[in-house]
């Protein structure tokens, strides 16, 4: 299909050739999400954001891909002086190519992670920004519930949130809250086969690769999934929605 959108890519970890392969497979827009594993200082994240907004935007453009960037503090890379990053986020949200905050959220779910998430959601709410939320591989229903509880407590608009790495275990929680499910395709999570068998339940979602170097990853997981769904009788209308139009409408891109 035309104009695939990959809604969650840790683009600073993606080689130039990865962008080329994605372009050849039909990806035309992507969301670059922040993640600097083990960041110790606010400046580390500022440099990370800067690199995405310069080098990564340029490399994507050279491959015919429009890159939009989400900035924020990932729970696996929260600096000691994280409040300094919070203070800077509103100015980033005014920059060209920045479409929101992400990837943010709870990984272990401890008090500090909850504080960092809450402060970022407050910024998003005040700025009217969209957010991309991480759900970890373990204690998923509990962490999803806690995330929703924090968002609801500060009055965050559910329709401004992508809750990512959705699966059958949490799709009802996400739908009931009114957020957009992020559909990360990988071997140990939502597979193309599982998605095909439950396509209707995931029809509000946005496909992504969540490409990073944290675990085995496939930068082509979105186009491969589109092809698998197309060849195995998936509804063309739903395929187009989850691979392109839901993300374009939700993010205004
Ligand atoms: Zn991610």
Short mmCIF file of C-alpha atoms and ligand atoms in Angstrom, two decimals:
data_model
loop_
_atom_site.label_atom_id
_atom_site.label_comp_id
_atom_site.label_asym_id
_atom_site.label_seq_id
_atom_site.Cartn_x
_atom_site.Cartn_y
_atom_site.Cartn_z
CA UNK A 1 0.00 0.00 0.00
CA UNK A 2 0.98 3.63 -0.41
CA UNK A 3 2.32 5.95 2.25
CA UNK A 4 3.01 3.71 5.23
CA UNK A 5 3.55 5.46 8.60
CA UNK A 6 5.78 3.85 11.26
CA UNK A 7 4.52 5.54 14.44
CA UNK A 8 7.36 4.64 16.85
CA UNK A 9 11.02 4.36 15.83
CA UNK A 10 14.12 5.08 17.95
CA UNK A 11 15.52 6.72 14.89
CA UNK A 12 18.88 7.76 16.34
CA UNK A 13 19.70 4.04 16.63
CA UNK A 14 18.69 3.28 13.04
CA UNK A 15 21.50 3.05 10.46
CA UNK A 16 21.22 5.08 7.25
CA UNK A 17 20.67 1.80 5.39
CA UNK A 18 17.72 1.05 7.67
CA UNK A 19 16.04 4.24 6.52
CA UNK A 20 16.77 3.30 2.93
CA UNK A 21 15.22 -0.17 3.38
CA UNK A 22 12.13 1.31 5.05
CA UNK A 23 11.74 3.77 2.20
CA UNK A 24 12.07 1.02 -0.42
CA UNK A 25 9.38 -0.94 1.44
CA UNK A 26 6.93 1.97 1.29
CA UNK A 27 7.41 3.88 4.57
CA UNK A 28 6.88 7.60 3.91
CA UNK A 29 6.45 9.08 7.40
CA UNK A 30 7.76 8.08 10.80
CA UNK A 31 7.72 9.25 14.39
CA UNK A 32 11.15 9.31 15.99
CA UNK A 33 10.82 8.65 19.73
CA UNK A 34 13.33 9.63 22.39
CA UNK A 35 15.31 6.99 24.24
CA UNK A 36 18.86 7.38 25.50
CA UNK A 37 19.45 4.26 27.57
CA UNK A 38 21.07 5.07 30.91
CA UNK A 39 21.12 8.87 30.45
CA UNK A 40 22.67 10.45 33.56
CA UNK A 41 22.46 14.17 32.76
CA UNK A 42 19.82 16.50 31.31
CA UNK A 43 22.36 17.59 28.68
CA UNK A 44 22.56 14.01 27.41
CA UNK A 45 18.87 14.20 26.50
CA UNK A 46 19.17 17.71 25.06
CA UNK A 47 21.95 16.46 22.75
CA UNK A 48 19.84 13.40 21.91
CA UNK A 49 16.85 15.59 20.95
CA UNK A 50 19.14 17.84 18.91
CA UNK A 51 20.63 14.89 17.04
CA UNK A 52 17.17 13.62 16.04
CA UNK A 53 16.03 17.08 14.96
CA UNK A 54 19.10 17.62 12.76
CA UNK A 55 20.93 14.49 11.56
CA UNK A 56 17.98 12.07 11.73
CA UNK A 57 15.53 14.48 10.04
CA UNK A 58 18.10 15.06 7.28
CA UNK A 59 18.91 11.35 6.81
CA UNK A 60 15.22 10.49 6.63
CA UNK A 61 14.61 13.26 4.13
CA UNK A 62 17.44 11.98 1.92
CA UNK A 63 15.51 8.70 1.79
CA UNK A 64 12.18 10.28 0.98
CA UNK A 65 10.80 9.86 4.51
CA UNK A 66 9.31 12.70 6.53
CA UNK A 67 10.48 12.33 10.12
CA UNK A 68 8.52 13.85 13.00
CA UNK A 69 10.08 13.82 16.45
CA UNK A 70 8.69 13.13 19.93
CA UNK A 71 10.87 14.35 22.81
CA UNK A 72 10.73 13.28 26.44
CA UNK A 73 12.20 11.25 29.28
CA UNK A 74 12.05 7.48 28.76
CA UNK A 75 11.87 5.45 32.01
CA UNK A 76 15.03 3.55 30.99
CA UNK A 77 17.02 6.76 30.66
CA UNK A 78 15.95 9.20 33.37
CA UNK A 79 18.73 11.64 34.34
CA UNK A 80 19.42 12.53 37.98
CA UNK A 81 18.47 16.13 37.19
CA UNK A 82 15.29 15.21 35.28
CA UNK A 83 13.30 18.29 36.42
CA UNK A 84 15.60 20.36 34.17
CA UNK A 85 14.35 18.37 31.18
CA UNK A 86 10.73 18.93 32.24
CA UNK A 87 11.37 22.69 32.35
CA UNK A 88 12.75 22.61 28.79
CA UNK A 89 9.98 20.49 27.21
CA UNK A 90 7.55 23.36 26.43
CA UNK A 91 10.17 25.11 24.30
CA UNK A 92 10.84 21.88 22.37
CA UNK A 93 7.11 21.48 21.73
CA UNK A 94 7.17 24.78 19.83
CA UNK A 95 9.89 23.57 17.46
CA UNK A 96 9.29 22.59 13.87
CA UNK A 97 9.09 18.80 13.41
CA UNK A 98 8.30 18.12 17.11
CA UNK A 99 4.86 16.49 17.31
CA UNK A 100 4.61 15.64 21.00
CA UNK A 101 6.15 13.87 23.98
CA UNK A 102 7.44 10.32 23.84
CA UNK A 103 8.45 7.79 24.62
CA UNK A 104 7.41 8.32 28.21
CA UNK A 105 5.78 6.07 30.80
CA UNK A 106 6.36 3.51 33.51
CA UNK A 107 8.75 0.57 33.18
CA UNK A 108 9.08 -0.73 36.73
CA UNK A 109 6.31 1.48 38.01
CA UNK A 110 8.13 2.90 41.06
CA UNK A 111 7.42 6.25 42.69
CA UNK A 112 10.15 8.13 40.83
CA UNK A 113 8.89 6.87 37.45
CA UNK A 114 5.38 7.90 38.43
CA UNK A 115 6.59 11.41 39.32
CA UNK A 116 8.46 11.78 36.00
CA UNK A 117 5.45 10.56 34.02
CA UNK A 118 3.03 12.83 35.90
CA UNK A 119 5.17 15.93 35.31
CA UNK A 120 5.49 15.14 31.60
CA UNK A 121 1.76 14.61 31.24
CA UNK A 122 1.17 17.96 32.94
CA UNK A 123 3.38 19.63 30.32
CA UNK A 124 1.53 17.81 27.53
CA UNK A 125 -1.82 18.89 28.93
CA UNK A 126 -0.78 22.53 29.30
CA UNK A 127 0.70 22.61 25.78
CA UNK A 128 -2.11 20.57 24.16
CA UNK A 129 0.52 18.06 23.01
CA UNK A 130 0.08 14.41 22.13
CA UNK A 131 2.01 11.72 24.01
CA UNK A 132 3.36 8.26 23.19
CA UNK A 133 3.26 6.00 26.25
CA UNK A 134 5.43 2.94 26.95
CA UNK A 135 3.92 -0.20 28.47
CA UNK A 136 6.56 -2.73 29.64
CA UNK A 137 6.64 -6.49 28.94
CA UNK A 138 5.91 -7.41 32.58
CA UNK A 139 2.98 -6.61 34.95
CA UNK A 140 1.22 -5.11 31.97
CA UNK A 141 -2.37 -4.78 33.16
CA UNK A 142 -1.22 -3.32 36.49
CA UNK A 143 1.12 -0.80 34.83
CA UNK A 144 -1.46 0.15 32.19
CA UNK A 145 -4.01 0.73 34.94
CA UNK A 146 -1.56 2.87 36.93
CA UNK A 147 -0.66 4.89 33.81
CA UNK A 148 -4.33 5.56 33.09
CA UNK A 149 -4.92 6.48 36.74
CA UNK A 150 -2.10 9.09 36.64
CA UNK A 151 -3.33 10.53 33.31
CA UNK A 152 -6.93 10.72 34.50
CA UNK A 153 -5.91 12.37 37.81
CA UNK A 154 -4.33 15.33 36.00
CA UNK A 155 -7.17 15.56 33.47
CA UNK A 156 -5.17 14.44 30.45
CA UNK A 157 -7.39 14.07 27.38
CA UNK A 158 -7.40 10.33 26.48
CA UNK A 159 -7.66 11.16 22.77
CA UNK A 160 -4.24 12.83 22.98
CA UNK A 161 -2.54 9.61 24.12
CA UNK A 162 -1.09 6.67 22.22
CA UNK A 163 -0.69 3.79 24.68
CA UNK A 164 1.93 1.69 22.96
CA UNK A 165 2.89 -1.97 22.81
CA UNK A 166 -0.81 -2.89 23.05
CA UNK A 167 -1.82 -6.55 23.07
CA UNK A 168 -4.92 -8.61 23.75
CA UNK A 169 -4.19 -8.30 27.49
CA UNK A 170 -4.60 -4.50 27.62
CA UNK A 171 -6.56 -3.53 24.50
CA UNK A 172 -9.84 -3.28 26.44
CA UNK A 173 -8.26 -1.02 29.10
CA UNK A 174 -6.96 1.28 26.35
CA UNK A 175 -10.28 1.31 24.46
CA UNK A 176 -12.35 1.92 27.59
CA UNK A 177 -10.12 4.87 28.52
CA UNK A 178 -10.39 6.26 24.98
CA UNK A 179 -6.67 6.33 24.12
CA UNK A 180 -5.18 5.18 20.81
CA UNK A 181 -3.54 1.73 20.92
CA UNK A 182 0.03 1.60 19.58
CA UNK A 183 0.57 -1.69 17.73
CA UNK A 184 4.23 -2.69 18.01
CA UNK A 185 4.92 -5.72 15.87
CA UNK A 186 7.51 -8.12 17.28
CA UNK A 187 8.14 -11.82 17.79
CA UNK A 188 7.55 -11.79 21.55
CA UNK A 189 4.50 -9.51 21.46
CA UNK A 190 1.91 -8.65 18.86
CA UNK A 191 2.77 -10.77 15.82
CA UNK A 192 1.28 -10.28 12.33
CA UNK A 193 -0.58 -13.58 12.81
CA UNK A 194 -2.15 -12.48 16.11
CA UNK A 195 -3.06 -9.13 14.62
CA UNK A 196 -4.76 -10.79 11.63
CA UNK A 197 -6.83 -13.01 13.94
CA UNK A 198 -8.03 -9.99 15.95
CA UNK A 199 -7.86 -7.25 13.34
CA UNK A 200 -11.24 -5.78 14.21
CA UNK A 201 -10.28 -5.32 17.88
CA UNK A 202 -7.13 -3.41 16.90
CA UNK A 203 -8.74 -1.27 14.18
CA UNK A 204 -8.24 2.01 16.13
CA UNK A 205 -4.50 1.37 16.43
CA UNK A 206 -1.32 2.67 14.83
CA UNK A 207 1.34 0.22 13.62
CA UNK A 208 5.00 0.59 14.53
CA UNK A 209 8.35 -1.21 14.70
CA UNK A 210 9.64 0.37 17.97
CA UNK A 211 13.05 -0.08 16.34
CA UNK A 212 15.89 0.13 18.89
CA UNK A 213 18.98 -1.78 19.97
CA UNK A 214 17.46 -2.97 23.27
CA UNK A 215 16.35 -6.30 21.81
CA UNK A 216 16.11 -8.04 18.44
CA UNK A 217 14.18 -5.67 16.16
CA UNK A 218 13.08 -5.42 12.57
CA UNK A 219 12.91 -1.97 10.95
CA UNK A 220 10.67 -3.50 8.26
CA UNK A 221 8.11 -4.94 10.67
CA UNK A 222 5.38 -2.50 9.57
CA UNK A 223 5.65 -3.07 5.78
CA UNK A 224 6.08 -6.82 6.38
CA UNK A 225 2.91 -6.81 8.48
CA UNK A 226 0.99 -4.87 5.83
CA UNK A 227 2.02 -7.41 3.22
CA UNK A 228 1.12 -10.35 5.49
CA UNK A 229 -2.31 -8.92 6.24
CA UNK A 230 -2.94 -8.13 2.57
CA UNK A 231 -1.93 -11.63 1.42
CA UNK A 232 -4.03 -13.35 4.09
CA UNK A 233 -7.37 -11.69 3.62
CA UNK A 234 -7.18 -8.79 6.08
CA UNK A 235 -9.70 -6.01 5.49
CA UNK A 236 -8.06 -3.46 3.13
CA UNK A 237 -9.89 -0.68 4.95
CA UNK A 238 -8.54 -1.67 8.38
CA UNK A 239 -5.04 -2.25 7.00
CA UNK A 240 -5.00 1.26 5.53
CA UNK A 241 -6.25 2.71 8.81
CA UNK A 242 -3.67 1.07 11.10
CA UNK A 243 -0.76 1.44 8.65
CA UNK A 244 -1.43 5.06 7.69
CA UNK A 245 -4.63 7.00 8.23
CA UNK A 246 -5.12 6.56 12.00
CA UNK A 247 -1.63 7.99 12.64
CA UNK A 248 -2.06 10.81 10.13
CA UNK A 249 -5.37 11.88 11.63
CA UNK A 250 -4.36 11.44 15.27
CA UNK A 251 -1.03 13.25 14.92
CA UNK A 252 -2.12 15.76 12.28
CA UNK A 253 0.73 14.78 9.95
ZN1 LIG B 1 10.13 2.47 22.17
#
